[in-house]
XYZ file of C-alpha atoms in Angstrom:
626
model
C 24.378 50.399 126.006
C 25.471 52.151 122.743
C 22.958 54.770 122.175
C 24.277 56.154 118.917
C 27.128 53.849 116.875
C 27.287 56.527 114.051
C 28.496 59.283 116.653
C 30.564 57.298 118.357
C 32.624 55.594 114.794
C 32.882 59.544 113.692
C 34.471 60.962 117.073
C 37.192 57.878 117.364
C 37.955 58.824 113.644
C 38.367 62.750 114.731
C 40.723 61.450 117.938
C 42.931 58.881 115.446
C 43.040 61.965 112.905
C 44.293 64.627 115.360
C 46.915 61.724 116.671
C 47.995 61.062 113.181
C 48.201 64.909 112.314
C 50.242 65.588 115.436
C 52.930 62.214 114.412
C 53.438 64.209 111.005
C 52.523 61.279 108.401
C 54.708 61.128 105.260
C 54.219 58.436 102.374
C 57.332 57.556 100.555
C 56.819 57.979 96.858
C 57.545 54.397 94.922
C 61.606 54.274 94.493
C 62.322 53.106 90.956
C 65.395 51.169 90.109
C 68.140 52.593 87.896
C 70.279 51.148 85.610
C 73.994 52.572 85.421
C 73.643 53.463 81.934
C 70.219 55.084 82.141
C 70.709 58.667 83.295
C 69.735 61.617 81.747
C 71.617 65.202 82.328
C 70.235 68.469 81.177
C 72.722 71.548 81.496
C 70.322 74.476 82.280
C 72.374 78.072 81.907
C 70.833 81.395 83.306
C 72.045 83.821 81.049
C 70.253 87.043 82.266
C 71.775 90.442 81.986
C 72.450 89.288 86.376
C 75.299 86.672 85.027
C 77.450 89.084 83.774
C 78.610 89.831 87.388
C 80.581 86.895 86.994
C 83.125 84.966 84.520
C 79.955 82.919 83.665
C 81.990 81.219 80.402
C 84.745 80.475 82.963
C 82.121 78.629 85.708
C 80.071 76.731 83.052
C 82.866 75.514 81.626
C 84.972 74.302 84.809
C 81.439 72.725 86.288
C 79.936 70.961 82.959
C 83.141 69.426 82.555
C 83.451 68.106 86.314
C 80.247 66.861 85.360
C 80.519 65.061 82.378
C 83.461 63.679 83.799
C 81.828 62.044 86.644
C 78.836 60.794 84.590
C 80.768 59.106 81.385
C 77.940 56.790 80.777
C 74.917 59.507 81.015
C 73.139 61.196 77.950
C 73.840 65.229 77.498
C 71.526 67.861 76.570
C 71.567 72.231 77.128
C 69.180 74.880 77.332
C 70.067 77.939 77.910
C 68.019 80.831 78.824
C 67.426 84.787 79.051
C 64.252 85.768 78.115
C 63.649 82.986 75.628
C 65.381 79.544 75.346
C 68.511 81.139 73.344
C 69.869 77.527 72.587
C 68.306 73.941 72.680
C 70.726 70.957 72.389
C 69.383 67.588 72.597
C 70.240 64.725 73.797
C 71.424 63.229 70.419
C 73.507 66.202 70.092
C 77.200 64.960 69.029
C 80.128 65.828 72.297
C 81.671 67.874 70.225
C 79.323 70.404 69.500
C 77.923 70.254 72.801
C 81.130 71.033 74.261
C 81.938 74.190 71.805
C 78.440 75.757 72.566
C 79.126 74.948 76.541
C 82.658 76.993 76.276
C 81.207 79.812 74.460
C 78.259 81.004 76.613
C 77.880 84.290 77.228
C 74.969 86.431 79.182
C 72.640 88.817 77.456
C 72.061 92.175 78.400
C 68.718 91.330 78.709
C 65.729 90.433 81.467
C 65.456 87.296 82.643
C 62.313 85.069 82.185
C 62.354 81.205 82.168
C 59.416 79.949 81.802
C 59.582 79.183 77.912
C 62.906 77.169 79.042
C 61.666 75.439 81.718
C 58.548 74.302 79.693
C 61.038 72.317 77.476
C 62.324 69.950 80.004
C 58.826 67.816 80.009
C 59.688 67.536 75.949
C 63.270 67.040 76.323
C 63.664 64.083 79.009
C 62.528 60.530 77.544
C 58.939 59.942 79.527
C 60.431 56.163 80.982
C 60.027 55.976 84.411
C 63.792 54.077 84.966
C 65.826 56.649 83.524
C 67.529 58.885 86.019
C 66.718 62.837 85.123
C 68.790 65.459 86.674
C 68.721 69.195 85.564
C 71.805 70.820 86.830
C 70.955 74.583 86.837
C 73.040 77.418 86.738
C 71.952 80.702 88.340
C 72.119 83.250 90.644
C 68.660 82.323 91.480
C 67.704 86.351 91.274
C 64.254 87.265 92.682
C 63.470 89.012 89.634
C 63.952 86.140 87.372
C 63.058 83.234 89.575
C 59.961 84.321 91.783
C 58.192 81.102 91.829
C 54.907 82.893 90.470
C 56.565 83.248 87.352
C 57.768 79.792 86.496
C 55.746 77.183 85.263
C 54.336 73.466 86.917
C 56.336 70.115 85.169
C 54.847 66.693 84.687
C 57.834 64.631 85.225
C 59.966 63.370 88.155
C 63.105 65.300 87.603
C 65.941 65.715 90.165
C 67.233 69.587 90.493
C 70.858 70.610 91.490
C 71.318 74.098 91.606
C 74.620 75.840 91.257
C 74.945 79.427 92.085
C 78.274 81.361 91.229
C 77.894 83.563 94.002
C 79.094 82.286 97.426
C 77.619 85.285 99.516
C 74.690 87.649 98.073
C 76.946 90.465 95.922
C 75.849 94.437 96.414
C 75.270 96.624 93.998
C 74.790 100.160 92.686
C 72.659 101.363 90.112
C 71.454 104.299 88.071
C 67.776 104.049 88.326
C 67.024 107.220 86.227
C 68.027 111.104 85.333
C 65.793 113.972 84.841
C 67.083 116.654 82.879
C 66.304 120.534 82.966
C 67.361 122.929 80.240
C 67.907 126.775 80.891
C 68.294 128.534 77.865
C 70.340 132.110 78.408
C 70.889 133.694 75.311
C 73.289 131.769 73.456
C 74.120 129.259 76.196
C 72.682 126.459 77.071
C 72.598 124.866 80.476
C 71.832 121.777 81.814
C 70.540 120.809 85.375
C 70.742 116.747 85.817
C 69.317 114.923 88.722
C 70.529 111.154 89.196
C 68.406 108.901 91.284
C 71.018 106.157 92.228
C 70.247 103.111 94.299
C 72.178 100.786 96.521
C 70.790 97.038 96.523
C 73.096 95.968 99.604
C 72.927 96.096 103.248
C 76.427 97.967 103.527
C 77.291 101.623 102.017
C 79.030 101.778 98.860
C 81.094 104.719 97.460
C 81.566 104.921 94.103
C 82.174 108.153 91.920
C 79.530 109.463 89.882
C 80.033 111.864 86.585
C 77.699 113.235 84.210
C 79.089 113.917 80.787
C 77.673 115.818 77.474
C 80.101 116.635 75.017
C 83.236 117.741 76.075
C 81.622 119.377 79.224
C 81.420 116.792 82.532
C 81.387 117.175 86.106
C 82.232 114.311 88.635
C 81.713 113.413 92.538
C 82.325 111.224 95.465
C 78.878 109.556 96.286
C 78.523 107.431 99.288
C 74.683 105.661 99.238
C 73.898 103.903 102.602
C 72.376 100.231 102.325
C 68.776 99.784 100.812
C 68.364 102.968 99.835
C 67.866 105.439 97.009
C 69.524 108.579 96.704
C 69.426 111.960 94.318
C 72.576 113.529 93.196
C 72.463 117.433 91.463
C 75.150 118.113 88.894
C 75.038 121.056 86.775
C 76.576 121.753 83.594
C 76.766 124.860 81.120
C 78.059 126.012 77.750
C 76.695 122.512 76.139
C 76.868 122.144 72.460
C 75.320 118.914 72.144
C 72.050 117.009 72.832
C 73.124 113.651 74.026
C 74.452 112.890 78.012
C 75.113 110.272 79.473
C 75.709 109.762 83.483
C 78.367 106.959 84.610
C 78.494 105.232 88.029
C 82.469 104.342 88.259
C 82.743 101.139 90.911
C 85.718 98.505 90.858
C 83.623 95.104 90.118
C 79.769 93.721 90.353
C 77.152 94.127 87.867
C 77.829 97.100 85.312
C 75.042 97.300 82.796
C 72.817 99.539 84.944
C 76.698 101.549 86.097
C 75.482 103.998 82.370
C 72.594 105.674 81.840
C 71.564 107.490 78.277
C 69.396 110.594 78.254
C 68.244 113.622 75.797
C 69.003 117.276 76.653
C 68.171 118.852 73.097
C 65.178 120.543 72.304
C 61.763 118.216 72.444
C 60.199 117.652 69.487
C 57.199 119.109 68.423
C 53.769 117.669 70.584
C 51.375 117.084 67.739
C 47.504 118.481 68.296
C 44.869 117.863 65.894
C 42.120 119.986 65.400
C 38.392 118.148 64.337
C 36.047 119.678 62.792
C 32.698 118.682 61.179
C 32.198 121.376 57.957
C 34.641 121.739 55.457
C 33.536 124.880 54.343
C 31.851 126.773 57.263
C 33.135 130.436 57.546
C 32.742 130.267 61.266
C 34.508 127.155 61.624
C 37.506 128.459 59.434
C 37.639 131.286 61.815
C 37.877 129.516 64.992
C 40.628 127.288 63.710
C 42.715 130.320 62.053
C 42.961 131.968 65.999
C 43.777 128.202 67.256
C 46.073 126.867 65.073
C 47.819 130.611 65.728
C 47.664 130.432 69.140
C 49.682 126.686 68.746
C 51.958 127.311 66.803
C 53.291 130.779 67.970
C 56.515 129.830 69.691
C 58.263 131.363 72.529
C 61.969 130.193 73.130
C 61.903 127.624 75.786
C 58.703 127.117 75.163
C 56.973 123.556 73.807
C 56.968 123.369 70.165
C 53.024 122.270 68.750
C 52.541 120.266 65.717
C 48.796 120.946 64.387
C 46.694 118.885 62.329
C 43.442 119.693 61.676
C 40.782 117.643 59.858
C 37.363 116.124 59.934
C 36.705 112.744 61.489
C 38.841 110.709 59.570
C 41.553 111.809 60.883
C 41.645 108.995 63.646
C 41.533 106.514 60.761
C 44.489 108.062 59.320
C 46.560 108.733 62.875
C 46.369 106.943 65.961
C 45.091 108.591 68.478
C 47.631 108.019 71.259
C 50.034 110.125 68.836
C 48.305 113.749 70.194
C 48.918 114.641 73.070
C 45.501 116.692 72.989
C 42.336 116.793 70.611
C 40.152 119.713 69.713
C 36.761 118.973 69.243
C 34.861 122.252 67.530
C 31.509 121.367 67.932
C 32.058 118.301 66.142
C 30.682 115.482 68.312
C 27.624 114.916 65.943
C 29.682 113.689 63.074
C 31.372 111.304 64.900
C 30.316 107.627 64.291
C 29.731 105.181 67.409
C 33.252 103.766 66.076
C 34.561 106.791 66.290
C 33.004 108.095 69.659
C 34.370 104.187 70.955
C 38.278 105.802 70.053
C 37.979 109.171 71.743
C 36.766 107.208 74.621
C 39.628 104.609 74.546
C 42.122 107.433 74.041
C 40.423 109.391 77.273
C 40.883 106.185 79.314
C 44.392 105.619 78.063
C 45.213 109.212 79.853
C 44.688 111.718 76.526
C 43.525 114.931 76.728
C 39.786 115.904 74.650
C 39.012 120.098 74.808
C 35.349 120.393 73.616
C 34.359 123.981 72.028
C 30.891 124.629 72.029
C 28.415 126.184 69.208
C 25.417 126.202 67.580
C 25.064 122.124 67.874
C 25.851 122.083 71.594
C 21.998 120.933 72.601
C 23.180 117.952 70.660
C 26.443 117.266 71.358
C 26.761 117.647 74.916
C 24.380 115.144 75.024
C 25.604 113.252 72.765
C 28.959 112.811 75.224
C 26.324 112.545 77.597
C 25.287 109.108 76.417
C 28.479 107.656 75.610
C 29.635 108.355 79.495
C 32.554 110.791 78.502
C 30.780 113.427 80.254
C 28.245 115.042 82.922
C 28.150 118.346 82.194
C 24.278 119.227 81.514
C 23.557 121.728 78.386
C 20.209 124.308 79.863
C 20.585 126.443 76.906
C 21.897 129.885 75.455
C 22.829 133.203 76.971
C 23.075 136.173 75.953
C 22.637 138.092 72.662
C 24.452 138.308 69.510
C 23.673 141.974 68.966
C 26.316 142.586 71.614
C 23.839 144.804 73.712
C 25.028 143.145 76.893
C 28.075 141.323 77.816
C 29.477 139.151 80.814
C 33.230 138.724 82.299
C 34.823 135.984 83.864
C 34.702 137.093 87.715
C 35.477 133.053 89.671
C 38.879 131.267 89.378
C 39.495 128.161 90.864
C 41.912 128.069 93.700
C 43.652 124.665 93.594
C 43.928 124.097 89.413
C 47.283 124.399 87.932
C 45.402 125.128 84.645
C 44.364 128.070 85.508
C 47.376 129.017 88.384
C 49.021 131.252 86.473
C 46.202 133.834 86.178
C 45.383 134.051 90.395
C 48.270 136.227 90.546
C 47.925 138.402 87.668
C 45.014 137.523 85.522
C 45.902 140.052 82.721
C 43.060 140.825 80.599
C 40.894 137.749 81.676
C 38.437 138.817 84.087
C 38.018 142.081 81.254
C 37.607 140.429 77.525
C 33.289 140.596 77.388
C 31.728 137.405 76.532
C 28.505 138.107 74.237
C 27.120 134.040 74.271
C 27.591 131.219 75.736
C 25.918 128.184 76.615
C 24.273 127.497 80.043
C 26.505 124.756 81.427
C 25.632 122.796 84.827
C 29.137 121.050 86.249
C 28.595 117.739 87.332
C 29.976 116.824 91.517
C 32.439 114.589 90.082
C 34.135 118.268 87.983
C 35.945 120.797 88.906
C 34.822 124.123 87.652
C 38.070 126.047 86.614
C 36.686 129.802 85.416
C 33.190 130.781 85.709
C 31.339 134.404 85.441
C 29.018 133.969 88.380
C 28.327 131.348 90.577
C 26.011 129.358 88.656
C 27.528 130.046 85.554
C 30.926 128.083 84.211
C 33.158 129.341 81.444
C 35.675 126.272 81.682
C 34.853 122.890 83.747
C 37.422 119.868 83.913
C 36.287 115.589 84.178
C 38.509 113.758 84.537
C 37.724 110.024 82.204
C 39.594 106.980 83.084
C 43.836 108.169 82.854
C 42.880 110.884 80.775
C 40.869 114.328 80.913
C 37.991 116.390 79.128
C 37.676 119.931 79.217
C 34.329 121.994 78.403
C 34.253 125.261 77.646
C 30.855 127.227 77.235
C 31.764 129.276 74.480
C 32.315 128.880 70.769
C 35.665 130.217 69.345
C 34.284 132.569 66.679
C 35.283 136.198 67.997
C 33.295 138.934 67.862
C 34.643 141.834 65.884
C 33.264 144.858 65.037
C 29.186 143.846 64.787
C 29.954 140.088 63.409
C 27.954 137.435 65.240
C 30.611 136.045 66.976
C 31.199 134.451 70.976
C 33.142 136.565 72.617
C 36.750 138.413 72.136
C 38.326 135.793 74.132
C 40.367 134.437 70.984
C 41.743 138.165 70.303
C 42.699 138.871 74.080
C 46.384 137.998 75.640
C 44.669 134.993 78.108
C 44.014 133.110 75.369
C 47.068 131.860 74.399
C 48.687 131.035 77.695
C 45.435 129.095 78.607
C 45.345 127.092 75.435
C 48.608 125.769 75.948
C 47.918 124.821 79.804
C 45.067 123.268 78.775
C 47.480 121.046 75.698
C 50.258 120.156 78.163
C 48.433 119.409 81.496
C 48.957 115.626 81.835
C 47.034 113.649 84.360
C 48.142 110.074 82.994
C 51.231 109.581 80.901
C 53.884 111.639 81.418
C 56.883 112.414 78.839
C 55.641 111.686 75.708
C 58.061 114.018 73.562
C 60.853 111.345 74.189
C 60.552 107.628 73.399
C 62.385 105.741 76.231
C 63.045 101.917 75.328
C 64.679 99.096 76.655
C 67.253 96.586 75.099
C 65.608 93.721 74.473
C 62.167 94.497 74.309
C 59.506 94.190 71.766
C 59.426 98.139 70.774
C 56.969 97.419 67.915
C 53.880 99.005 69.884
C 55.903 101.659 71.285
C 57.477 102.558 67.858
C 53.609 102.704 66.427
C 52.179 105.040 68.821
C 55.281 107.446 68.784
C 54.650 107.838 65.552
C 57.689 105.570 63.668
C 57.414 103.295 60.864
C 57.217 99.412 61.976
C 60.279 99.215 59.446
C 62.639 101.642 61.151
C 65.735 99.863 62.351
C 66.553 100.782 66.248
C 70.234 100.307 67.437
C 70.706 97.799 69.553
C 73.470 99.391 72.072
C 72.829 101.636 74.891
C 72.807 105.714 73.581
C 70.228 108.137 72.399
C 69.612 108.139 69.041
C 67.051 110.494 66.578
C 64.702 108.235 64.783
C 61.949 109.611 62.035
C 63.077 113.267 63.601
C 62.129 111.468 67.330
C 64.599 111.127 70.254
C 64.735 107.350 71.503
C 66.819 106.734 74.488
C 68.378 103.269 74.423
C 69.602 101.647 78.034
C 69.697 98.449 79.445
C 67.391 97.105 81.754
C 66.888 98.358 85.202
C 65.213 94.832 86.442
C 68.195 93.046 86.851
C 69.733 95.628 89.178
C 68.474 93.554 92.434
C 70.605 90.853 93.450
C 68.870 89.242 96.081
C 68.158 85.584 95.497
C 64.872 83.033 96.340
C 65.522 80.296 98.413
C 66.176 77.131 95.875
C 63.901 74.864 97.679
C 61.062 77.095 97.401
C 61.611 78.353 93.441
C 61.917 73.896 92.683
C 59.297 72.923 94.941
C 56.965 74.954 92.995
C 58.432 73.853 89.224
C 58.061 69.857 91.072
C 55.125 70.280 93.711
C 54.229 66.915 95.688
C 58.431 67.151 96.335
C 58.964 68.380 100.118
C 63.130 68.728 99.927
C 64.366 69.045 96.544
C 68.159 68.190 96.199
C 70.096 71.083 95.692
C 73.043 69.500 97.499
C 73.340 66.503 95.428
C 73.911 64.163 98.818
C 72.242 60.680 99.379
C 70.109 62.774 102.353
C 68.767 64.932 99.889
C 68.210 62.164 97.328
C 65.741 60.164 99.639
C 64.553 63.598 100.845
C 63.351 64.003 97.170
C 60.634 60.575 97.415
C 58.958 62.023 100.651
C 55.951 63.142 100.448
C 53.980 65.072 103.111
C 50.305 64.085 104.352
C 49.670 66.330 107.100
C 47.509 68.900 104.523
C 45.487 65.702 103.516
C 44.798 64.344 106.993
C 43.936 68.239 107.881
C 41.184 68.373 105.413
C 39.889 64.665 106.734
C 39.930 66.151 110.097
C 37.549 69.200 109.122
C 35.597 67.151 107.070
C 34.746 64.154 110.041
C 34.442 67.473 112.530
C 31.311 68.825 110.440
C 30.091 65.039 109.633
C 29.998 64.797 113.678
C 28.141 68.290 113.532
C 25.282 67.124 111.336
C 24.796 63.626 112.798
C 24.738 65.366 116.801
C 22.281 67.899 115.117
C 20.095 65.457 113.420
C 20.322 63.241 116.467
C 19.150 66.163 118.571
C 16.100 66.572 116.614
C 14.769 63.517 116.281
C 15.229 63.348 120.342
C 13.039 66.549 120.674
C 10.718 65.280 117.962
C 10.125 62.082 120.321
C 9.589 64.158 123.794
C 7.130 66.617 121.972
C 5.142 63.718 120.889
C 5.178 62.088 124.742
C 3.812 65.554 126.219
C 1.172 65.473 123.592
C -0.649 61.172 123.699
C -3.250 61.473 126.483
C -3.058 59.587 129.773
C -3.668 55.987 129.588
C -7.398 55.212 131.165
C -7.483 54.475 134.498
C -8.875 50.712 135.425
C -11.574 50.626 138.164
C-alpha cells in the first residue's frame, strides 16, 4: 500500500511540471474588442543629433501622411524627442497645426535620451481599455540612445511600430579628439596637432583630413580600417592665431562629429592660493615673499601661476576646485572641521594640498592625522637654529616624476644645508621623494582619494646670515623648479587651463568651478571662444558618433514587459504575437519550488523512520511464558 501520499502528490506534480515546461506553455492575454472609430495614434520622432544623417523632415513627412491617410477615423497626437520632449501635441490638437509642426521637424545637434518622452505616453493615451493605442516611432534605434537600461517601464497596453530610415546600418567617421603642442622659437610659433579619428563601420573609409589655424592648413589622404581608431600627425608653423579647427571631408553620413574646435594660444594662468594662519607674523611674511616669487617668475613656454594668498576664508570666498594646488604654511590649526571637511573633498576630487611645516607641526600633523588626510607621523625637531651643524639632501627617489628632473643633474640640491627640520616617519602607503638619510624624509607624497598631499619637513623661512630660519632651500636654484613640479603634477583631472563643453549640456557646474559667472552667456555653435579671460572649446557631441542600432524587439519588450513579440511589422502575425504571453519562467520557479518541498518532506520522512527503529533497538524483550 501507499506508504507516504504527501511524497507521492509532490513527485507527480514535479513530473507534470517538467512535461509542461518542456510543451512551452503560453496564456493568451484577454483580446479586447475595438470599435472602428476608437483608435488612438501617437507620432513619436527621434530627433537626436543621429537623425541628421538623413532627410528626417522629408521621411516624417512622406510616412505621417501615409498614415493619417490610412487611419481617417483615428485620433492624432506627437512627441518628439532629443534629450527632452522638444514638442507635445495632444490629441485635441487641431489637423492643421499638427500637420505644420509634422513638416517642419528638424534634429538637434544634441544627445539623445528618451526617457522623459516615453514617460508621457501613459499620460497621453485615454486609460479605456477598447481604444486601440499605437505609437508609431521614428528612429534609428541607436545604441546610445535606445539601450533598454535607459528607457523607462509603461503601464498601458500600447502597440509599437517602429520605423527606421536606415535600410542597412550606415558607417561612419569621426573626430574623437586633438591634442595640441606648442613650440615657441623666437618669434614663431608652431603647432604640433594629433587627431584621434575613428571609424564606426566594418569596411575602411577614406576620407581627407585637414587641420586649419588661420590662414596656415595642411591636408591628407586618411584611410581608417573598420572598428578602429587611428592617430594622424600634422604640423603647422608661422601661426598668428589661437583658434584651430581640424575637418574630416567625407561625401555623405553623419557630419556633426566631421569638425572639431580646439585652443593653441597661450593657457591661462593656473591659480594657487597660499593659506596662512597669522596676518602679521614676520616669519610667515617671509616664507610667502620667496613663494609667491618662485610662482610667479615666468619663463617663456612656461605655465603662467595666478597666486592668492589668504587666511582660511579664502575657501568661503573661492571654490576650491578653482586651484589647481593649495599651500598650507603651517596653517592646519586654524582650520575649522568645516573647513578641514573642504580640503578633504577637494583632495578626493583629485586637487593637489603641499603642507609646509613649522613651529605648530606637533599639532598639525596630527591634526591631518585625525581627519584621515594623512599618515605621516611627527617624532619631533632636528637640528639647531644656531646653525652649528647642518644636513643635505643625499636620497632621491628613482621612479617620481616630481623629482625626475634632478637624478640627472641635481644642481645645487644635494648642497643647500638644512639647519631644522622636523622628524617625519612616511607611512607604507607614501612614497618618500627626497630624504637626507635613510630614516630621515625631506619631501614624502600620499596620495588621498583622485587627488594628492605633499609633506615637506621643513618650514620655508630661510636662513640668512645668523636669522633663525629652516634652511637656504628657498634662496637656492632647486627651489623653484621643484615648486612648480610639485603645482602641476596631476594625478586626477587633467587639463584644467581649458574649459571643454558640449552643445547641449547643462554647463552651469562647469562654468562655476572654472571660475565664470553663472550669468555669462556661452555661444551656442561649435568654435572656441574666450570667456571671463578663459578659453572654452565648443563642439558637438561625440556620443552620437556610433551608429549601430538595438534590436527593436528587445528596446519595446523592455518599455512593455509581459509582451513576448512586439509588432514592429505592423502584420496580423505580429498583432496576435503581441497578446502572448510566456509561462515557461513561472512554471520554472513552480518546478524548483515542488523540488525542495519533495526535499523537506523525504528528509522529515527519513527522520521520523530512524526515530522509530532507534526506539525498537531500545524496548526490552517481551518476557518469556513458561
Amino acid at each position: 500500500g501507499l506508504r507516504d501520499i504527501w511524497t507521492l502528490l509532490t513527485r507527480l506534480a514535479i513530473l507534470a511540471l517538467i512535461v509542461l515546461l518542456f510543451a512551452g506553455p503560453i496564456l493568451l492575454r484577454k483580446v479586447v474588442s475595438f470599435t472602428e472609430t476608437a483608435q488612438e495614434i501617437v507620432f513619436f520622432c527621434d530627433l537626436s543629433a543621429s537623425m541628421t544623417a538623413v532627410d528626417t523632415a522629408a521621411f516624417v513627412k512622406e510616412t505621417t501622411d501615409r498614415i493619417r491617410a490610412a487611419n481617417p477615423t483615428a485620433r492624432f497626437a506627437l512627441i518628439a524627442s532629443s534629450n527632452r520632449a522638444e514638442v507635445l501635441h495632444k490629441f485635441d490638437t487641431l489637423p492643421e497645426e499638427l500637420t505644420a509642426t509634422l513638416h517642419g521637424l528638424q534634429p538637434t545637434p544634441l544627445q539623445g535620451d528618451h526617457y522623459t518622452a516615453l514617460k508621457e505616453l501613459d499620460t497621453l493615451f485615454t486609460p479605456d481599455e477598447t481604444v486601440r493605442k499605437t505609437v508609431y516611432v521614428f528612429t534609428d534605434l541607436q545604441k546610445q540612445d535606445w539601450s533598454p537600461a535607459g528607457l523607462p517601464r509603461l503601464s498601458q497596453n500600447i502597440n509599437f511600430e517602429i520605423v527606421n530610415p536606415h535600410e542597412s546600418v550606415p558607417g561612419n567617421l569621426a573626430i574623437l579628439d586633438v591634442y595640441p603642442e606648442i613650440f615657441v622659437r623666437g618669434q614663431s610659433k608652431r603647432l604640433r596637432a594629433t587627431a584621434q579619428v575613428r571609424n564606426y563601420g566594418l569596411e575602411p573609409i577614406k576620407a581627407r583630413l585637414s587641420v586649419r589655424a588661420g590662414d596656415v592648413s595642411a591636408t591628407r589622404e586618411i584611410t581608417v580600417r573598420g572598428e578602429y581608431t587611428e592617430k594622424f600627425i600634422f604640423d603647422l608653423e608661422n601661426l598668428s592665431t589661437n583658434l584651430a579647427v581640424a575637418d574630416l571631408h567625407l561625401s555623405e553620413g553623419y557630419e556633426l562629429d566631421n569638425s572639431f574646435h580646439f585652443w593653441i594660444g597661450p593657457r591661462p594662468p593656473v591659480k594657487v592660493a597660499i593659506i596662512v594662519d597669522e596676518k602679521d607674523s614676520s616669519t610667515k611674511g617671509l616664507e610667502t615673499f620667496f613663494l609667491r616669487n618662485a610662482l610667479t617668475t615666468y619663463v617663456p613656454g612656461t605655465t603662467k601661476y595666478e597666486v592668492m594668498i589668504g587666511f582660511t576664508d579664502l575657501f568661503w570666498e573661492y571654490a576650491p576646485d578653482q586651484f589647481q594646488c593649495i599651500f598650507l604654511l603651517d596653517s592646519i590649526n586654524a582650520l575649522a572641521e568645516m573647513e578641514m571637511d573642504v580640503i578633504k573633498e577637494y583632495l578626493n576630487n583629485g586637487g593637489t594640498i603641499v603642507y609646509v611645516p613649522g613651529k605648530k607641526a606637533a599639532d598639525n600633523i596630527p591634526k591631518l592625522n585625525h581627519a584621515e588626510m594623512s599618515r605621516v607621523r611627527f617624532l619631533g625637531f632636528m637640528g639647531q637654529i644656531d646653525q652649528l651643524e647642518s644636513f643635505s639632501i643625499n636620497l632621491i627617489h628613482e621612479g617620481s616624476s616630481v623629482v625626475s628632473i634632478f637624478r640627472d643633474e641635481p644642481g645645487d640640491l644635494l648642497l643647500f644645508p638644512i639647519y631644522k627640520l622636523g622628524k617625519l616617519r612616511a607611512p607604507n602607503a607614501g612614497k618618500v621623494l627626497l630624504a637626507t638619510d635613510a630614516d630621515t624624509p625631506f619631501l614624502i607624497q600620499e596620495d588621498v582619494g583622485k587627488g594628492v598631499l605633499f609633506t615637506f619637513a621643513i618650514g620655508l623661512s630661510p636662513a640668512m646670515g645668523r636669522s633663525s630660519g629652516w634652511s637656504e632651500f628657498p634662496m637656492s636654484q632647486s627651489f623653484l623648479p621643484l615648486i612648480h613640479r610639485l603645482v602641476e603634477y596631476e594625478r586626477g583631472q587633467q587639463d584644467r587651463d581649458v574649459l571643454s563643453l558640449v552643445i547641449g549640456d547643462n554647463f552651469e557646474e562647469k562654468l562655476i568651478s572654472a571660475g565664470i559667472r553663472e550669468s555669462t552667456e556661452i555661444p551656442t555653435t561649435p568654435g572656441v571662444y574666450v570667456v571671463d579671460k578663459i578659453p572654452v572649446e565648443l563642439n558637438f557631441t561625440r556620443m552620437e558618433s556610433d551608429p549601430h542600432p538595438v534590436h527593436a524587439v528587445e528596446t519595446i519588450g523592455h518599455l512593455m514587459p509581459g509582451i513576448n513579440a512586439p509588432s514592429a511589422t505592423g502584420d496580423a502575425d505580429a498583432a496576435v504575437a503581441g497578446m502572448i504571453k510566456d509561462l515557461r519562467g513561472p512554471v520554472a520557479w513552480a518546478l524548483l519550488a515542488f523540488l525542495l518541498l519533495e526535499l523537506i518532506i523525504a528528509n522529515a520522512r527519513r527522520s521520523r523512520d530512524l526515530r522509530r527503529s532507534a526506539g525498537d533497538e531500545d524496548r526490552p524483550p517481551p518476557p518469556v511464558s513458561v
